[in-house]
Tab-separated table of C-alpha atoms in Angstrom:
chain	number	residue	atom	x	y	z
A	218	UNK	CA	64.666	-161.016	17.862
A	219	UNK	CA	62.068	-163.723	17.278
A	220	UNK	CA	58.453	-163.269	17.336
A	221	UNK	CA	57.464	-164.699	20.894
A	222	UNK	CA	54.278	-166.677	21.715
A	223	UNK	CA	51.988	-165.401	23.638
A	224	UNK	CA	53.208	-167.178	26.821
A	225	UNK	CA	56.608	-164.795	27.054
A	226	UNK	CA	54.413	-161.430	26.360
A	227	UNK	CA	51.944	-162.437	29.028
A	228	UNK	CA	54.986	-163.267	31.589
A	229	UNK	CA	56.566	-159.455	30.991
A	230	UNK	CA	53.003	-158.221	30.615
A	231	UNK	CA	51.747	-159.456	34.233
A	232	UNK	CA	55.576	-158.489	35.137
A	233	UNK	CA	55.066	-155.220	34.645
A	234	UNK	CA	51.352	-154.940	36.346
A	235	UNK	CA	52.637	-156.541	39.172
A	236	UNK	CA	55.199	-153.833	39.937
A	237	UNK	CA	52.389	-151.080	39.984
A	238	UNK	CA	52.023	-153.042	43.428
A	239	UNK	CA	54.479	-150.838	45.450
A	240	UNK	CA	54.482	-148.975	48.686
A	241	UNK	CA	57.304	-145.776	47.292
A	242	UNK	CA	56.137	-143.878	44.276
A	243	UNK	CA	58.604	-144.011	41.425
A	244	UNK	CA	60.464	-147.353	42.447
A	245	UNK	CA	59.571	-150.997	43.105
A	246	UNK	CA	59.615	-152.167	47.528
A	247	UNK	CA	56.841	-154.287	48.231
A	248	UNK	CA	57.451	-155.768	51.868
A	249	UNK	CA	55.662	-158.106	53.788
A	250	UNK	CA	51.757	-157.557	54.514
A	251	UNK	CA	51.826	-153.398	53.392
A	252	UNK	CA	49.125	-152.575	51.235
A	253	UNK	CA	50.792	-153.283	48.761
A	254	UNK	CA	52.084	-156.459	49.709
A	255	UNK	CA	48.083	-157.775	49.744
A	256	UNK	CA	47.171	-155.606	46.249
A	257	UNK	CA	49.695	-157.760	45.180
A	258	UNK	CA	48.682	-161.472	46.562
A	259	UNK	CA	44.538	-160.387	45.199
A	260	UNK	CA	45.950	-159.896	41.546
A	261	UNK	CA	48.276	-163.241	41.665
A	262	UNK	CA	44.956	-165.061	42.967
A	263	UNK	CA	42.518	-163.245	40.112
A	264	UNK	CA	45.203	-164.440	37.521
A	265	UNK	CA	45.416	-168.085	39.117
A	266	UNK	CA	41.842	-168.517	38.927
A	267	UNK	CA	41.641	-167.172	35.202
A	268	UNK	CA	44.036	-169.853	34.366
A	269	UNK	CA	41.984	-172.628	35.989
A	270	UNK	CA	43.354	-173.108	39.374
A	271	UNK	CA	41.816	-173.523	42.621
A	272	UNK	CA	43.161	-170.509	45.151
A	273	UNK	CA	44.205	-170.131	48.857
A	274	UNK	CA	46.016	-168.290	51.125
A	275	UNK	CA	47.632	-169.910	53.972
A	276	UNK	CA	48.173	-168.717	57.629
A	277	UNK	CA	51.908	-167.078	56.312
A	278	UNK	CA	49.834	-165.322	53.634
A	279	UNK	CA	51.296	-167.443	50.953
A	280	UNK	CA	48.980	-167.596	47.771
A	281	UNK	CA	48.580	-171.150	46.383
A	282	UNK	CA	47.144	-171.715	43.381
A	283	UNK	CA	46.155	-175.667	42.915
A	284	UNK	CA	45.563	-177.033	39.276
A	285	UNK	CA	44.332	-180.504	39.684
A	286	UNK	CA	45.615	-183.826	38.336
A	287	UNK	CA	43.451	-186.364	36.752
A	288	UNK	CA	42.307	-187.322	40.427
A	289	UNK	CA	41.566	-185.259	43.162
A	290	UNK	CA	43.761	-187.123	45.795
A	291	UNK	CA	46.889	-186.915	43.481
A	292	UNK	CA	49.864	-186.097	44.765
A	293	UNK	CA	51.620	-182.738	44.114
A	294	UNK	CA	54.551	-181.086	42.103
A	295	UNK	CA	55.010	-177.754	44.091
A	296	UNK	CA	56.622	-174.667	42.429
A	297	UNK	CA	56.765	-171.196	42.686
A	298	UNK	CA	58.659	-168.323	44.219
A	299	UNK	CA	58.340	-165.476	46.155
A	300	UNK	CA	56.344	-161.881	45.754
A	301	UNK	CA	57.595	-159.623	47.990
A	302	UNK	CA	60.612	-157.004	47.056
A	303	UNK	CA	63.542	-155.627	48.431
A	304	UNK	CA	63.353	-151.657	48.520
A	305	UNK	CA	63.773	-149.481	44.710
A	306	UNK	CA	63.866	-153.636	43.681
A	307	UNK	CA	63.599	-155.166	40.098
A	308	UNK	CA	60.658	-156.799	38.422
A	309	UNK	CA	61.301	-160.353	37.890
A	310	UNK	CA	63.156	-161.667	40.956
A	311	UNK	CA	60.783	-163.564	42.359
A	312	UNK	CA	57.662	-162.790	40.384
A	313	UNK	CA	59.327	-164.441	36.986
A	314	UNK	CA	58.749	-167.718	39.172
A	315	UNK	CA	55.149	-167.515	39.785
A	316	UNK	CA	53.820	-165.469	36.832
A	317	UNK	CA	55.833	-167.966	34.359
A	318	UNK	CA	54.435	-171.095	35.831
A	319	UNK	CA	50.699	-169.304	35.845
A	320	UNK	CA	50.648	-168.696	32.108
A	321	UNK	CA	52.228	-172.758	31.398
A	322	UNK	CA	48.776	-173.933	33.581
A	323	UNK	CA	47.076	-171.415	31.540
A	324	UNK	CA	47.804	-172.833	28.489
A	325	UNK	CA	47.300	-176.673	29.645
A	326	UNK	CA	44.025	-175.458	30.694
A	327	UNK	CA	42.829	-174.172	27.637
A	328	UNK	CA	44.298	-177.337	26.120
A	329	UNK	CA	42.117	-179.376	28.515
A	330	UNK	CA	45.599	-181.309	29.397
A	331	UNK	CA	46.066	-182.567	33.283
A	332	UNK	CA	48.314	-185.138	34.403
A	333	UNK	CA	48.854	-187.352	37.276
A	334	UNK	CA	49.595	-185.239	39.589
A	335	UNK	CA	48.511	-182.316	40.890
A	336	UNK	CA	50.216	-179.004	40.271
A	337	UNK	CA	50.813	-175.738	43.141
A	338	UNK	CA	52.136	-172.485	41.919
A	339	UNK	CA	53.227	-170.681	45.438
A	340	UNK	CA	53.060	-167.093	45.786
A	341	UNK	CA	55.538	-167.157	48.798
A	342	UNK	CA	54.703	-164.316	50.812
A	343	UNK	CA	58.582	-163.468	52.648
A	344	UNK	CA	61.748	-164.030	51.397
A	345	UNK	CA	63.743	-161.333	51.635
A	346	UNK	CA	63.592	-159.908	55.182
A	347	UNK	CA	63.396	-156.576	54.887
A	348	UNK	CA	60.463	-156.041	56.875
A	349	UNK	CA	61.566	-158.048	60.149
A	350	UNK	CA	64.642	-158.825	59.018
A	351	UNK	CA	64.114	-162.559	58.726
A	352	UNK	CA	63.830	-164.615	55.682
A	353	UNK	CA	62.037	-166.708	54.143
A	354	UNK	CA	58.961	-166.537	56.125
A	355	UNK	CA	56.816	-168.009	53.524
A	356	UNK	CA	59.090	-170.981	52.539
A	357	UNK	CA	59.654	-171.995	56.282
A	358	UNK	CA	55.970	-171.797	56.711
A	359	UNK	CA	55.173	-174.078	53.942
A	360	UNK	CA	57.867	-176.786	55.100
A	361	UNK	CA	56.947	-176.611	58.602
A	362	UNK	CA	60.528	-174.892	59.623
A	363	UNK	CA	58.859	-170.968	60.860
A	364	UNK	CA	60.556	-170.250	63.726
A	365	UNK	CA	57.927	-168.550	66.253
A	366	UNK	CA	60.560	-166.457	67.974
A	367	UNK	CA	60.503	-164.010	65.163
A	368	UNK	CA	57.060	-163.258	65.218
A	369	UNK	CA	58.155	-160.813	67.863
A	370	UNK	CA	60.742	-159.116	65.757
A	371	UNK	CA	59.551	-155.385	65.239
A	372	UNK	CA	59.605	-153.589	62.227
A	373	UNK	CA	59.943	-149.804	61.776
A	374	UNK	CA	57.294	-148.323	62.726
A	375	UNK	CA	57.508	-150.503	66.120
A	376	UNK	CA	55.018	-153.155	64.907
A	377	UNK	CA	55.819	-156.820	65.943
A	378	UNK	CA	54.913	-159.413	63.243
A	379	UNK	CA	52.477	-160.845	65.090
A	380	UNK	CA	50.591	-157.848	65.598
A	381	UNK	CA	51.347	-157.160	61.372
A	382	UNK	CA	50.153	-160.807	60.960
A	383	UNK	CA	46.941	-160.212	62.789
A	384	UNK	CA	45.973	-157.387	61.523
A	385	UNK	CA	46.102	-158.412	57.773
A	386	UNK	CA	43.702	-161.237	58.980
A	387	UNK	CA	46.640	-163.855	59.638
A	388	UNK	CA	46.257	-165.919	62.849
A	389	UNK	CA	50.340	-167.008	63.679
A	390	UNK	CA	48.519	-169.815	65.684
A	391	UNK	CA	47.627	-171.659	62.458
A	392	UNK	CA	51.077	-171.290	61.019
A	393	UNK	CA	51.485	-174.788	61.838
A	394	UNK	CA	48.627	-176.018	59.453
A	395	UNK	CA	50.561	-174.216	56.299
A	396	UNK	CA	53.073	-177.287	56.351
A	397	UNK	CA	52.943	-179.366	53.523
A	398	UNK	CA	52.641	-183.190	54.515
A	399	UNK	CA	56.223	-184.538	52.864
A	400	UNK	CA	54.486	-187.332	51.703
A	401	UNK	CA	51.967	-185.531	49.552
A	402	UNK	CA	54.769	-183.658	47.348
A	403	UNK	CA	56.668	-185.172	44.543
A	404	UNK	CA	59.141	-182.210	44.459
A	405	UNK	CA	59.615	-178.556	43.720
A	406	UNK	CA	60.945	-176.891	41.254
A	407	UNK	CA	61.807	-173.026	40.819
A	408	UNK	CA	62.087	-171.007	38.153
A	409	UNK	CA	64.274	-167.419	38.937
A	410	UNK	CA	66.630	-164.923	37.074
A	411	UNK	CA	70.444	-166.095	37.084
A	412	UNK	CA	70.762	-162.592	38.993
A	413	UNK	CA	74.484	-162.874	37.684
A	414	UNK	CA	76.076	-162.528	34.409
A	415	UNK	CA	77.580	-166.223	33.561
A	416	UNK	CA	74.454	-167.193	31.180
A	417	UNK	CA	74.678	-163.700	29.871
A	418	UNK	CA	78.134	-163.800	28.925
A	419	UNK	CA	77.575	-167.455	27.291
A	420	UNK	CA	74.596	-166.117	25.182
A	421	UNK	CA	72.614	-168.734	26.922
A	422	UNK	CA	69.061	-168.246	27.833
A	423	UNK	CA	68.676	-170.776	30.495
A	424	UNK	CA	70.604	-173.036	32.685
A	425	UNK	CA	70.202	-175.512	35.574
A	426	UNK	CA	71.249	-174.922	39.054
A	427	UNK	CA	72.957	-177.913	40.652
A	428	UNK	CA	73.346	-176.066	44.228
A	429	UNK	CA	72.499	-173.260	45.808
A	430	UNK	CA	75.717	-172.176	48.022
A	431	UNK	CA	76.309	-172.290	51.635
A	432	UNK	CA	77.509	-169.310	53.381
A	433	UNK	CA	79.218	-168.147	56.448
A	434	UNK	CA	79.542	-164.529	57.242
A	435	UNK	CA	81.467	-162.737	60.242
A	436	UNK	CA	81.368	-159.207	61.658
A	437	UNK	CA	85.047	-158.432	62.330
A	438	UNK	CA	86.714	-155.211	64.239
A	439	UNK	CA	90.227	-154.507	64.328
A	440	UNK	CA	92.109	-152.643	66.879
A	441	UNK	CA	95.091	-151.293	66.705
A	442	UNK	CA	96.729	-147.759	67.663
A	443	UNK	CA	95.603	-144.587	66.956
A	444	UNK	CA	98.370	-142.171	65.909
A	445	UNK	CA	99.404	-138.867	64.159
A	446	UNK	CA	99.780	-139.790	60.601
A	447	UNK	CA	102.937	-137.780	60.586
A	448	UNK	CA	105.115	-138.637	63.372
A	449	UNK	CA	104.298	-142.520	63.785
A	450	UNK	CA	107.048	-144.588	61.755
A	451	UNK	CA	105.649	-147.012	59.641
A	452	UNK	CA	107.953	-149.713	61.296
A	453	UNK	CA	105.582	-148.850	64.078
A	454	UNK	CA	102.263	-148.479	63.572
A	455	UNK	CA	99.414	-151.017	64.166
A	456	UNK	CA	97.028	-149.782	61.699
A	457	UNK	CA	93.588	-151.376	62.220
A	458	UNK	CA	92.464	-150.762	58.415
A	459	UNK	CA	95.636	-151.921	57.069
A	460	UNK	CA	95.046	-154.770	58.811
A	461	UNK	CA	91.411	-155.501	57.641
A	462	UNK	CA	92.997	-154.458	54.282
A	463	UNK	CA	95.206	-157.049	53.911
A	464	UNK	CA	92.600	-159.483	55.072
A	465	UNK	CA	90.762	-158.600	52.010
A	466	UNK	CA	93.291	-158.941	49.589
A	467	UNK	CA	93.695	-162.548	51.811
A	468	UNK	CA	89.885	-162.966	51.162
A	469	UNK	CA	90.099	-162.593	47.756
A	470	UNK	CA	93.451	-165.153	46.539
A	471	UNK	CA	92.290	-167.672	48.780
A	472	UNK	CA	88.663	-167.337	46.891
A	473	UNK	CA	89.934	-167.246	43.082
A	474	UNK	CA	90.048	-169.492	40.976
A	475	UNK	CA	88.149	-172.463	42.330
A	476	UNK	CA	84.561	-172.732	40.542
A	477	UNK	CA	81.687	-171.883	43.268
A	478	UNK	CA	84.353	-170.421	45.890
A	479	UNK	CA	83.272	-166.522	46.487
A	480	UNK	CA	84.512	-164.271	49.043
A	481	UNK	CA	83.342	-160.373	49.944
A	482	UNK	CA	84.422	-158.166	51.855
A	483	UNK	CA	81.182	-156.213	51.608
A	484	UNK	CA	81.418	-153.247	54.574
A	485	UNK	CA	84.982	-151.569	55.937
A	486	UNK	CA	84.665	-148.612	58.202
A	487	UNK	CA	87.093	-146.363	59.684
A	488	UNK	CA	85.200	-145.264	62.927
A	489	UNK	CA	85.889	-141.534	63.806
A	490	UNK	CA	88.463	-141.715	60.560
A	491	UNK	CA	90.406	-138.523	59.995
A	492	UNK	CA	92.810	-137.847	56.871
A	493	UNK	CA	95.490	-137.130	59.304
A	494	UNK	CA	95.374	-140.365	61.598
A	495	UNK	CA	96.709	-143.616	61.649
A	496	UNK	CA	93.774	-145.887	62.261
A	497	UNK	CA	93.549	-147.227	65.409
A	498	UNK	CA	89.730	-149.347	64.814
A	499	UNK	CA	88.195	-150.384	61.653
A	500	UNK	CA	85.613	-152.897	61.232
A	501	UNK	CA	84.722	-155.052	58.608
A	502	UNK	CA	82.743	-158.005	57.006
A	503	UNK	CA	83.351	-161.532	55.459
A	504	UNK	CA	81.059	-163.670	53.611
A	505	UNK	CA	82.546	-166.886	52.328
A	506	UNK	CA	79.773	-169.100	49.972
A	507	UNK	CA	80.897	-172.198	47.625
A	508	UNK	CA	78.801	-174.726	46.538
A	509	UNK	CA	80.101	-177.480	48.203
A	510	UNK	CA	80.212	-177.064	52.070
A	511	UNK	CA	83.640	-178.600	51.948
A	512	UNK	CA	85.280	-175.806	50.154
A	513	UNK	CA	83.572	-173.396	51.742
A	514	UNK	CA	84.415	-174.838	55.234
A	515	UNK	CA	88.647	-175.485	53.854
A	516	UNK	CA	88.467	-171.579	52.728
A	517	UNK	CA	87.494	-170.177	55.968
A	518	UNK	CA	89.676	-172.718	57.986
A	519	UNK	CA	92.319	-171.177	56.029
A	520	UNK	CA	91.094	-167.323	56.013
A	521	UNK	CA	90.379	-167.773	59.898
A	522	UNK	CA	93.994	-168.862	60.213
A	523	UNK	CA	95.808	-166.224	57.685
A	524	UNK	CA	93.453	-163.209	59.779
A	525	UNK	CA	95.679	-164.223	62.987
A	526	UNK	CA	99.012	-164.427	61.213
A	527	UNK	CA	98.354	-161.283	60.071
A	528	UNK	CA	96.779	-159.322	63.396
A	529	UNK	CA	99.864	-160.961	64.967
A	530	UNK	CA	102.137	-159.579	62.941
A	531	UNK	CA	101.011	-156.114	62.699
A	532	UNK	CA	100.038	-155.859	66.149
A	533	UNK	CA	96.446	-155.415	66.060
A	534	UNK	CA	93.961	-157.515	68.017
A	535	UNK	CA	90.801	-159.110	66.261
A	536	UNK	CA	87.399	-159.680	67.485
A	537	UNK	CA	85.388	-161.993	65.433
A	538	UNK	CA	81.994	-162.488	65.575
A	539	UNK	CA	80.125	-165.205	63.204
A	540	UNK	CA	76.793	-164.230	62.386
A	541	UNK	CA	75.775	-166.150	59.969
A	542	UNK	CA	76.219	-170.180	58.685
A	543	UNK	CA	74.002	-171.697	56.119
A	544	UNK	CA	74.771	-175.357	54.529
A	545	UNK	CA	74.505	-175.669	50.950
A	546	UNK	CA	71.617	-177.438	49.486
A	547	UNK	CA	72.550	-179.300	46.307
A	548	UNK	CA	69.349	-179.928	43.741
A	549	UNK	CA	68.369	-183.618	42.973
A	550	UNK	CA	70.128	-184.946	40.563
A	551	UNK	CA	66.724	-186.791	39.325
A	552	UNK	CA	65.384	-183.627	38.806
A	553	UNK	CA	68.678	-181.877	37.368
A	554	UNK	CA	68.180	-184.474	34.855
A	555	UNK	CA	64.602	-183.672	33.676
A	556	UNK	CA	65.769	-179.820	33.303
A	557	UNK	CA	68.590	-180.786	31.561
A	558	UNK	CA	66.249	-183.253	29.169
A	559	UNK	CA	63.588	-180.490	28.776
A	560	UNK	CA	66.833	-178.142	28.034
A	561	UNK	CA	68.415	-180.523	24.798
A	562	UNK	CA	64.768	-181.341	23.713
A	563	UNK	CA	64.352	-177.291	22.696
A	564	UNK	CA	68.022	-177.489	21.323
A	565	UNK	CA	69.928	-175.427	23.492
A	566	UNK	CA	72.964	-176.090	24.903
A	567	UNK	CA	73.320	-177.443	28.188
A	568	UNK	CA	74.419	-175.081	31.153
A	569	UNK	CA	75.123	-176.297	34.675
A	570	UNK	CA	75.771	-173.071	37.396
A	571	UNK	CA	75.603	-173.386	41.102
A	572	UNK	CA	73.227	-170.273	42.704
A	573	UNK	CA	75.309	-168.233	44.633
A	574	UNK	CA	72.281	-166.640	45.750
A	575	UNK	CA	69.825	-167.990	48.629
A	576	UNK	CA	66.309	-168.979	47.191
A	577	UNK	CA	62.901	-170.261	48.665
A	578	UNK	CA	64.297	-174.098	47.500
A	579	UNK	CA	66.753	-173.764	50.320
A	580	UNK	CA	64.098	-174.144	53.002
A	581	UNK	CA	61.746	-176.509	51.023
A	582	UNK	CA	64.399	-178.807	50.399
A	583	UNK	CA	63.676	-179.851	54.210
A	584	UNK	CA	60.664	-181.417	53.401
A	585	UNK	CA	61.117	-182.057	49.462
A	586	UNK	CA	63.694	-182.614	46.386
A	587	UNK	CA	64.368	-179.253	44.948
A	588	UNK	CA	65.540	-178.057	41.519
A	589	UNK	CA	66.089	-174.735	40.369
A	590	UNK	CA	65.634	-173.143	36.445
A	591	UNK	CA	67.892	-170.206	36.315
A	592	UNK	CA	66.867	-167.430	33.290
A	593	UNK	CA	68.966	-165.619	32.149
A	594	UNK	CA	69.260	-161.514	32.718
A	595	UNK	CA	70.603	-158.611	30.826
A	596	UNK	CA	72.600	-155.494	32.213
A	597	UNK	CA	75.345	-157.699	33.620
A	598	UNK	CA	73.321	-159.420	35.566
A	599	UNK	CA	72.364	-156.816	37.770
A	600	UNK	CA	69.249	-157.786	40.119
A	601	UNK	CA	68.031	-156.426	43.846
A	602	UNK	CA	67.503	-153.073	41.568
A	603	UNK	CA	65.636	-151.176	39.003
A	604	UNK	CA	67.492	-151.669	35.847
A	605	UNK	CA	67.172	-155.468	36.456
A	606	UNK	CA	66.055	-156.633	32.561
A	607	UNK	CA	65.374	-159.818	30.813
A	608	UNK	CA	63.737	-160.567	27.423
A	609	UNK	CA	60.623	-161.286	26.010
A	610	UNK	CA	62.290	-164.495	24.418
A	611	UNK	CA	63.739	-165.476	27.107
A	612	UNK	CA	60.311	-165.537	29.201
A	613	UNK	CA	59.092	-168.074	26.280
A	614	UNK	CA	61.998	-170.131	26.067
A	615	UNK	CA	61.929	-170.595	29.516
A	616	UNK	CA	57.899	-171.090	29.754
A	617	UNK	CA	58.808	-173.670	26.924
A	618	UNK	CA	61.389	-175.893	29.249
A	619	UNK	CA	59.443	-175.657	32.112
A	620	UNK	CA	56.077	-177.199	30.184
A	621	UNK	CA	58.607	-180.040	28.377
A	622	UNK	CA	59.827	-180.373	31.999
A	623	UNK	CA	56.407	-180.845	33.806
A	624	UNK	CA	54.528	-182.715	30.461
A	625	UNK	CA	57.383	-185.421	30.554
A	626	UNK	CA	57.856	-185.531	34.591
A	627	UNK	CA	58.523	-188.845	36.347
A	628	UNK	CA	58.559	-188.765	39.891
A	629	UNK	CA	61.667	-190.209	41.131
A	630	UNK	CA	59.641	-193.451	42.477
């Protein structure tokens, strides 16, 4: 391994502070507005304004750090990511994408080096939705998208949000006032682990995201006929999880072999299952994501279609419930193009991956152009859990492309 600057050690080194942040002893969950949560947003502000930036927090509880351009009216390059968890979580989803963009302002600031424009690292302060189970709280916020129904969603302990919100010192009534004006931002730009194994298995330490993938999900439940397991011929049975089996086998051939086409069946359940009895329920789910909306919509056309053939022929009835569609949201090519420039100019090769996961970009890209940096990550790509890993060098080479990225930016007019 290569000796890394002092930009990569700092990344892993704030990395690892950061995830003393946690509400469960031994593991990493760090949910919206817990203790926590806020122990978290003071130490991303303390290292902001070590690095030179001006810092905020907005009515979401989003932390913005502001390092200003050569003028105080310029207009802004947003980036950033977000800083809360899911539960027993890893260390750098999310947090790579502040903390690495912190210690790149860090450095320009002890460089005395500004540019045009000004530059926002954003904290986002939701994402994931474990809390309230909705997502991307802090992204919304900023691009003026927050729905105000879910501020009645109640968590666990039977708080709503907007009681959470309000007692962390967060008035939902100025939510509003956290949108960014689309005419003051250039773009944004993310930085996040691949959370996947393709730039692993290429020995490739970064890559550019051209789109992060639509999906569309359905909660399914098959019902067929119970029966003894012994005495009902097999000419004759309409067995539910045979049924939702061969779906997923369906699932799967329809999704192979096309680049960006994925399809899970993630849950299958056997209500009131015994050893001895045919099946008579099961209930199951789909989620379909490609990076084109086209080929996602063609593959669950055709699923939706083979799932009837199927329940038709084995005699089991289907009751299919959609509960989730998201379009895709490709990255500028402009902007692909200054990755892939900052990329070539450190003398790697060139990757181009679509994100099959969702990011804060998605809801941004309603008010901006987005581009996404993916880093790569070791165990397989394992992420959403503890033995999530990257590298040292890989925090610097990254750091690297992102400064080539914003030192040689041209906005696209």
């Amino acid at each position: 391994m290569n000796q890394a600057s002092n930009k990569g050690a700092t990344i892993m080194r704030w990395a690892d502070d950061l995830a003393g942040h946690s509400e469960a002893e031994g593991m990493l969950t760090r949910t919206y507005l817990t203790a926590a949560h806020s122990g978290a947003a003071e130490q991303l502000g303390q290292w902001m304004r070590e690095a030179g930036m001006n810092v905020r927090r907005d009515a979401a509880g989003n932390v913005i750090g502001r390092y200003e351009g050569h003028t105080a009216d310029a207009p802004v390059l947003l980036t950033g990511s977000h800083f809360d968890t899911v539960r027993d979580a890893g260390k750098y989803d999310g947090n790579l994408g502040i903390l690495l963009p912190i210690a790149c302002i860090a450095e320009w600031n002890r460089q005395g080096k500004r540019f045009p424009f000004a530059i926002e690292v954003i904290g986002f302060a939701e994402e994931e939705g474990v809390r309230f189970k909705a997502t991307l709280l802090g992204s919304r916020a900023c691009a003026g998208t927050f729905d105000s129904s879910v501020l009645d969603k109640v968590d666990d302990q039977g708080q709503t949000m907007r009681q959470v919100m309000h007692a962390a010192g967060f008035n939902p009534q100025e939510l509003p006032r956290a949108a960014y004006p689309r005419e003051q931002v250039l773009a944004f730009v993310e930085v996040h682990i691949e959370q996947g194994p393709v730039l692993l298995d290429e020995s490739l330490p970064v890559g550019v995201v051209t789109a992060i993938s639509g999906a569309t999900r359905f909660l399914v439940q098959a019902t067929g006929l119970a029966g003894h397991a012994g005495t009902v011929p097999m000419t004759l049975r309409r067995d539910a999880a045979m049924t939702a089996a061969e779906i997923g086998l369906t699932i799967e051939k329809r999704c192979s072999g096309i680049p960006g086409l994925v399809g899970t069946v993630g849950q299958l359940e056997v209500p009131n299952g015994a050893a001895n009895v045919v099946p008579g329920k099961a209930v199951f789910t789909i989620d379909i994501r490609a990076e084109t909306d086209d080929v996602r919509e063609a593959a669950v056309n055709d699923v939706l279609q083979a799932m009837q053939e199927i329940s038709a022929r084995r005699g089991v009835s289907l009751n299919i419930n959609k509960t989730h569609e998201a379009r895709s949201v490709p990255c500028a090519g402009w902007l692909q193009q200054q990755f892939a420039d900052a990329i070539t100019t450190s003398g790697i090769p060139l990757r181009y991956l679509p994100s099959g996961a969702g990011h804060d970009a998605m809801a941004i890209a309603a008010i901006a152009d987005v581009a996404m940096l993916f880093v790569r990550c070791g165990n397989g790509g394992i992420s959403h859990h503890p033995d999530e890993i990257m590298t040292i060098d890989d925090a610097e080479t990254a750091a690297e492309v992102f400064s080539r990225f914003v030192e040689h930016f041209r906005p696209q007019h």
